[in-house]
XYZ file of C-alpha atoms in Angstrom:
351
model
C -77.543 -221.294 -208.767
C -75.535 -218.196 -208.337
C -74.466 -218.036 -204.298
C -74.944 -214.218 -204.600
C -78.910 -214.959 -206.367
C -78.909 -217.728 -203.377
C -78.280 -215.273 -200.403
C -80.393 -212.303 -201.673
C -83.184 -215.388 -201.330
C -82.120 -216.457 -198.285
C -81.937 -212.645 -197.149
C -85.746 -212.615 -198.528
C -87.102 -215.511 -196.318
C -84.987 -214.316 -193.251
C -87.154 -211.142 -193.752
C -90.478 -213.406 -194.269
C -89.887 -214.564 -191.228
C -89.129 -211.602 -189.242
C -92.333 -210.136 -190.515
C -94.622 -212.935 -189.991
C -93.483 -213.260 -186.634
C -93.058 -210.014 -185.427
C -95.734 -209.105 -187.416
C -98.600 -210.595 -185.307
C -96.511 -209.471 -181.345
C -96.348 -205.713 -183.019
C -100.383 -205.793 -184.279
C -100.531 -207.100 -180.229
C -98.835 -204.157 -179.183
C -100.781 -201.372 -181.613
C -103.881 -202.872 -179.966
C -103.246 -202.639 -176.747
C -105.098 -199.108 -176.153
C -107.906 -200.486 -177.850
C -108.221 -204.378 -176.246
C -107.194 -203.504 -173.157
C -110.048 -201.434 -171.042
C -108.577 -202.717 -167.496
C -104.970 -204.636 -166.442
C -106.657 -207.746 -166.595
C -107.050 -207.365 -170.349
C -103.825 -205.653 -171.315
C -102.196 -208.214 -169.339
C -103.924 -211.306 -171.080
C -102.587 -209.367 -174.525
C -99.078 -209.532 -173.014
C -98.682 -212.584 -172.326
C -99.991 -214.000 -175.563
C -96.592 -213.042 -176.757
C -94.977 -212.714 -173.472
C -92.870 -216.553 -174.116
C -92.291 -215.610 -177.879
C -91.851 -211.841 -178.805
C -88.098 -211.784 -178.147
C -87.625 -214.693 -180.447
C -89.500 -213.494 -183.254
C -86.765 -210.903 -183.124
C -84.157 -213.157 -183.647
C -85.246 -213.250 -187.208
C -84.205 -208.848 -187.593
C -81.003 -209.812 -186.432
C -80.286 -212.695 -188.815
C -81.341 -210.904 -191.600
C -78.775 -207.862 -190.505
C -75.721 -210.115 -190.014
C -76.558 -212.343 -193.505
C -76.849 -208.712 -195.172
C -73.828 -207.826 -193.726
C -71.971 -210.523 -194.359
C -73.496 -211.510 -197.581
C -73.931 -207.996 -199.179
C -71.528 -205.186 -197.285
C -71.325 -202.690 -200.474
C -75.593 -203.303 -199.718
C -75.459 -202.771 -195.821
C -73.177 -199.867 -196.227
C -75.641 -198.191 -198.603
C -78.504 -199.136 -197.310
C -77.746 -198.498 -193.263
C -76.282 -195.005 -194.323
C -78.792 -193.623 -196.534
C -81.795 -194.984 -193.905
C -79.943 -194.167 -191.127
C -82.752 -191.903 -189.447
C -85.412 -194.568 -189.833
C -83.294 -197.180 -188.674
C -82.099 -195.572 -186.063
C -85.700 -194.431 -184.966
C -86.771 -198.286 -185.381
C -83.961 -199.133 -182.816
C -84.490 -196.780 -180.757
C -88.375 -197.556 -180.532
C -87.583 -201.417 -180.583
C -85.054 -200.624 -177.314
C -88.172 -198.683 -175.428
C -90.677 -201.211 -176.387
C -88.076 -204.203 -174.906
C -87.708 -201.868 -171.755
C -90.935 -201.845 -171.376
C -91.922 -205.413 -171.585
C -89.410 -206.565 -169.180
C -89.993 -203.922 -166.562
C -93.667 -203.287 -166.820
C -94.692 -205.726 -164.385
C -91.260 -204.474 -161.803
C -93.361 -201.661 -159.814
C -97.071 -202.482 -158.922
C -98.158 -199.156 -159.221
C -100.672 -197.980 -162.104
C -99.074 -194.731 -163.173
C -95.925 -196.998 -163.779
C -97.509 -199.543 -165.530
C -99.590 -196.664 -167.944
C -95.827 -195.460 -169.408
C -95.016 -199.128 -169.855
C -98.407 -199.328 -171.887
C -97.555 -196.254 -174.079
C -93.921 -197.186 -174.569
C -95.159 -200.659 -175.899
C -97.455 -198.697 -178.066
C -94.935 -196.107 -178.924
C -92.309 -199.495 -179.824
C -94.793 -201.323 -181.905
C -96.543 -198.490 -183.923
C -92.856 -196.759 -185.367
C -91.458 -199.986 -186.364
C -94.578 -201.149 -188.245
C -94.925 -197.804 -190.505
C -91.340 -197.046 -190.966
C -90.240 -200.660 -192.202
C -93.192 -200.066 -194.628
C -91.963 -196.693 -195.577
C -88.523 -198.143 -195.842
C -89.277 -201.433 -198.028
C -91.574 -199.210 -200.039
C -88.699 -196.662 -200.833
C -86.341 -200.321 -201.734
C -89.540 -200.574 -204.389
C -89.394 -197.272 -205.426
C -85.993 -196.350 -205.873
C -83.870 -194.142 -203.916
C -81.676 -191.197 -204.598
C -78.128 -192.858 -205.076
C -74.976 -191.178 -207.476
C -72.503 -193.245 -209.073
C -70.638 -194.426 -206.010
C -73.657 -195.792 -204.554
C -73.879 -193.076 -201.779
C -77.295 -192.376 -200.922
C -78.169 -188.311 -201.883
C -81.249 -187.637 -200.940
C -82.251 -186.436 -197.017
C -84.899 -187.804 -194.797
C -87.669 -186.043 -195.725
C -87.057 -187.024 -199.636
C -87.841 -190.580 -198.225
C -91.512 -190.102 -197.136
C -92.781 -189.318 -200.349
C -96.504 -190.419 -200.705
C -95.706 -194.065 -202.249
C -93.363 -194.747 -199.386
C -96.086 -193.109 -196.973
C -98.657 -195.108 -198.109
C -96.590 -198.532 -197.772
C -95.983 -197.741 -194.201
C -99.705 -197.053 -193.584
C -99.995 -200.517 -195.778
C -97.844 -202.782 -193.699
C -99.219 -201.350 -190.362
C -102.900 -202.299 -191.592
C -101.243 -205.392 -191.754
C -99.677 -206.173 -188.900
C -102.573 -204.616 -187.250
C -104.912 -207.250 -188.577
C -102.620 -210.009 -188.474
C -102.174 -209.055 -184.264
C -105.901 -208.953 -184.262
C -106.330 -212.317 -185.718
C -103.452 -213.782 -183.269
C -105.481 -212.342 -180.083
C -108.644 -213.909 -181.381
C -106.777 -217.061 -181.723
C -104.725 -217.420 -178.383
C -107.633 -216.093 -176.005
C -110.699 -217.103 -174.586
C -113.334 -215.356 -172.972
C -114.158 -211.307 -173.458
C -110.375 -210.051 -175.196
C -111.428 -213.146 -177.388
C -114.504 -211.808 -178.446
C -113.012 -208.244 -178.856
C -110.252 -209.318 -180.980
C -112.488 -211.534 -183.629
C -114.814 -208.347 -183.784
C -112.085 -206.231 -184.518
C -110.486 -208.576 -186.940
C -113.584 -208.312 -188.717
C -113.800 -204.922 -189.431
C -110.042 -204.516 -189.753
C -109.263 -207.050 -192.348
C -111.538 -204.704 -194.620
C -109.735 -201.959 -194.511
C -106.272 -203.424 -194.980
C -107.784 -205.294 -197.774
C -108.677 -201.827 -199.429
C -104.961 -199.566 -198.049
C -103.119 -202.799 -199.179
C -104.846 -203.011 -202.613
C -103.876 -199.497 -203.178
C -100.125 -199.660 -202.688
C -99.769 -202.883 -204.080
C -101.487 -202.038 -207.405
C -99.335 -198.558 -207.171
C -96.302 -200.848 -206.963
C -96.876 -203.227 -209.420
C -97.850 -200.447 -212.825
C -94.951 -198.134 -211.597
C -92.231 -200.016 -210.226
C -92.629 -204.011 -210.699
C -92.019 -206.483 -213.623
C -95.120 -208.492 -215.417
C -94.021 -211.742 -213.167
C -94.917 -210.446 -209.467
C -98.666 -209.690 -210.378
C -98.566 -213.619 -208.899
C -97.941 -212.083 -205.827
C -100.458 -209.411 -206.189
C -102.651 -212.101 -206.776
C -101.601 -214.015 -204.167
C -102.335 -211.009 -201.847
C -105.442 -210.354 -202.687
C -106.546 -214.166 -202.331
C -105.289 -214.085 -199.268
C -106.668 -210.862 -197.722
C -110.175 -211.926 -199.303
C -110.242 -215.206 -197.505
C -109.121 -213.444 -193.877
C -112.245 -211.102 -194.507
C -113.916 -214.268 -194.775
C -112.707 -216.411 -191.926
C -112.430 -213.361 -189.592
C -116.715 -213.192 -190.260
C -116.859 -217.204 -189.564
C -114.515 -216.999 -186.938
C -111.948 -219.154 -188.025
C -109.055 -217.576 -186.785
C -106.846 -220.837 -187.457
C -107.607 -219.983 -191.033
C -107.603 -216.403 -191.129
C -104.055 -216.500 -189.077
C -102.616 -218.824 -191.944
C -104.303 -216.386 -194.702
C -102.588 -213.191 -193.428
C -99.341 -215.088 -193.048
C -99.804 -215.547 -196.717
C -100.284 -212.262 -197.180
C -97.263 -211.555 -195.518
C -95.357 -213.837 -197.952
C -97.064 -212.345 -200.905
C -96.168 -209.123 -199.931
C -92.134 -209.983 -199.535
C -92.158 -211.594 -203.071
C -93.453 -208.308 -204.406
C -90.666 -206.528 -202.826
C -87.902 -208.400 -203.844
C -89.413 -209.585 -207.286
C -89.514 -206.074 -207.586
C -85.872 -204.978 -206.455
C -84.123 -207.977 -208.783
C -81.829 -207.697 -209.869
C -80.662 -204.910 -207.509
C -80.274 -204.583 -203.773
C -80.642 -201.109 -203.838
C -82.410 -199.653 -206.842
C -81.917 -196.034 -207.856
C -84.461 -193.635 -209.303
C -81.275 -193.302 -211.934
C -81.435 -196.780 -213.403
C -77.537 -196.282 -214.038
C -76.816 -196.042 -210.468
C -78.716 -198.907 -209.008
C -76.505 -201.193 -206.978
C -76.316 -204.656 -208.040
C -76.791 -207.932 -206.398
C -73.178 -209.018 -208.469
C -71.588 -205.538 -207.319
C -72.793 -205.917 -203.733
C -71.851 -209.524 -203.205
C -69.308 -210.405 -201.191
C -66.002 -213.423 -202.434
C -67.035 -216.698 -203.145
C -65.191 -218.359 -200.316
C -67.370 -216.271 -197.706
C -71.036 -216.953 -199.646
C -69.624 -220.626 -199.423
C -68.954 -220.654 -195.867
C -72.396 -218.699 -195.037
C -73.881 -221.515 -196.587
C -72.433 -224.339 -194.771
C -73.119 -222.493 -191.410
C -76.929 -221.993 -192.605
C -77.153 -225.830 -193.651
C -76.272 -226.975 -190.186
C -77.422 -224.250 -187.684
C -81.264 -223.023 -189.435
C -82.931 -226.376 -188.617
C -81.686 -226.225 -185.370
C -83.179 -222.419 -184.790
C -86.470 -224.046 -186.436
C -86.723 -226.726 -184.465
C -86.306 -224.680 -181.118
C -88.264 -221.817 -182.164
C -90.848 -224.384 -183.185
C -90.948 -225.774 -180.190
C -91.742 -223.019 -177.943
C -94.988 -222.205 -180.015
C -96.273 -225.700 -179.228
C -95.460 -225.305 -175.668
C -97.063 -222.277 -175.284
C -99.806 -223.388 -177.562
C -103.003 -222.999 -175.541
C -105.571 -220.089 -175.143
C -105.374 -217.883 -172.479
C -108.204 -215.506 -170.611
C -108.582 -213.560 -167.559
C -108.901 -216.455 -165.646
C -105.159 -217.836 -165.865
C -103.450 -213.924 -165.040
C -102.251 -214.101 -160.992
C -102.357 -211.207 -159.177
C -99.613 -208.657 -159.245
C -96.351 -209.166 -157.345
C -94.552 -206.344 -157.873
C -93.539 -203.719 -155.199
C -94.727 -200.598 -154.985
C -92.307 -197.552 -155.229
C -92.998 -197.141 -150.945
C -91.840 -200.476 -150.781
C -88.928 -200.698 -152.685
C -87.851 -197.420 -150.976
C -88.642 -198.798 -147.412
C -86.388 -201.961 -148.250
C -83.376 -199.986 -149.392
C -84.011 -197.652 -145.970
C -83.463 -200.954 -143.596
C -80.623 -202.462 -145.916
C -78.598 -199.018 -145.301
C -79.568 -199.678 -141.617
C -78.484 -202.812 -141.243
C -75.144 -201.473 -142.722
C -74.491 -198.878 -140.401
């Protein structure tokens, strides 16, 4: 095989990844008005991803550097033309970190309520705008004959893009539901499963909708497999979310997941960047880097991936147990009195 056809595959799982696994600790986060009616709740949601989120992000990061590397002529295009949306992702991404890290700092409610609604805030904009983004890759994008992206923000939320955001955040949605039924006991586990339930239904029906879109206007005969697969897949989480299953119905919207990156990239190939002008779509050949780097990349993915595997695989079986009410210790944190108290006696004890 091709190295270039190799690492815009590789490129492809890296982003399977990413959105299976971030997938779930951003549906987490978009729940967490919802789920969590007092601390002890919201707190039990947090730490179902608390030993893992950060990881899962690992994956984004990956995928960056391998496009960089891999593809530049495809970074370049794609990281100018998107630049907005990325750089809202990032920014929302940075405020959601923030706020995981520090939420628990000051023991005060008012402080932990922003915390809440930058966690929100960081998991709601990434979900929609990587849908709007990856449905635009779908769709085609306004690019002239230097591969220089034309078109301004606004011509990238056009209603097919629009409705793939709203389409991948009915996902992750669901998929964060399903996790939260399966990683908690007790009332936030009977919460989630009910929600899964009625959730799973309607991202059955937005997901339908795009994907159907997708496939008669911008995909080739072979990806109605993963159309297929998609649909199998939401069908049996309706199912397993009603018998509550959630083992099953976590594995079944991971599938979907899957499904749904095949239809992306099935549909982008044998481009990186497809243009509404079919003349001015960039090229996996034209956007590949020499031989000599693909060849190193691949040696350095050989030996270091199964190592990442095997680590990140090994924190999800450590933290592998359900979690309730019941296991969340009171709060340490200091209140703002407190913390300005203790900085009043240190400057005392310096004078």
């Amino acid at each position: 095989m091709d190295l270039s056809i190799l690492w815009f595959l590789l490129i492809a799982v890296l982003w399977t990844g990413y959105l299976v696994l971030e997938g779930f600790d951003f549906g987490v986060g978009m729940l967490l008005p919802f789920l969590g009616r007092n601390e002890k709740d919201r707190r039990v949601m947090i730490n179902t991803i608390g030993p893992v989120w950060d990881g899962n992000e690992v994956w984004l990061l990956t995928a960056g550097g391998a496009t960089f590397a891999a593809f530049p002529e495809w970074y370049a295009t794609l990281f100018s033309g998107f630049y907005l949306p990325l750089f809202l992702i990032l920014l929302a991404l940075i405020v959601r970190i923030v706020a995981f890290e520090w939420r628990g700092k000051i023991n005060t409610p008012g402080w932990r309520a922003w915390a809440d609604r930058a966690i929100v805030f960081g998991s709601y904009v990434p979900a929609i705008l990587w849908g709007v983004a990856f449905a635009n890759l779908v769709r085609g994008v306004e690019l002239d004959a230097n591969y220089q992206y034309v078109g301004g923000f606004f011509a990238l939320l056009n209603p097919f893009a629009l409705l793939g955001g709203l389409c991948l955040a009915s996902i992750f949605l669901t998929h964060g539901a399903v996790f939260l039924a399966l990683k908690t006991s007790g009332d936030i586990h009977t919460k989630a499963a009910k929600l899964a339930e009625t959730s799973s239904v309607v991202t059955l029906v937005v997901a339908a909708a795009w994907a159907i879109w997708a496939q008669l206007a911008y995909s080739v005969a072979w990806t109605w497999a993963a159309v297929a697969v998609a649909a199998i897949g939401l069908l049996v989480v309706v199912i397993t979310t009603r018998q509550r299953r959630e083992g099953r119905a976590f594995v079944a919207s991971a599938v979907v997941i899957v499904a749904a990156v095949v239809l992306i990239f099935g549909s982008m190939y044998p481009d990186v960047m497809p243009a509404l002008n079919p003349d001015y779509s960039l090229s996996i050949a034209a956007a590949s880097s020499t031989d000599y780097t693909l060849t190193v990349m691949t040696w350095v993915a050989v030996i270091l991936t199964p190592i990442v595997l095997l680590y990140q695989g090994w924190t999800y079986w450590v933290f592998r147990k359900r979690i309730s009410a019941d296991h969340i210790p009171e709060h340490t944190g200091l209140t703002f009195a407190q913390v300005t108290a203790r900085k009043d006696e240190a400057g005392a004890a310096q004078v």
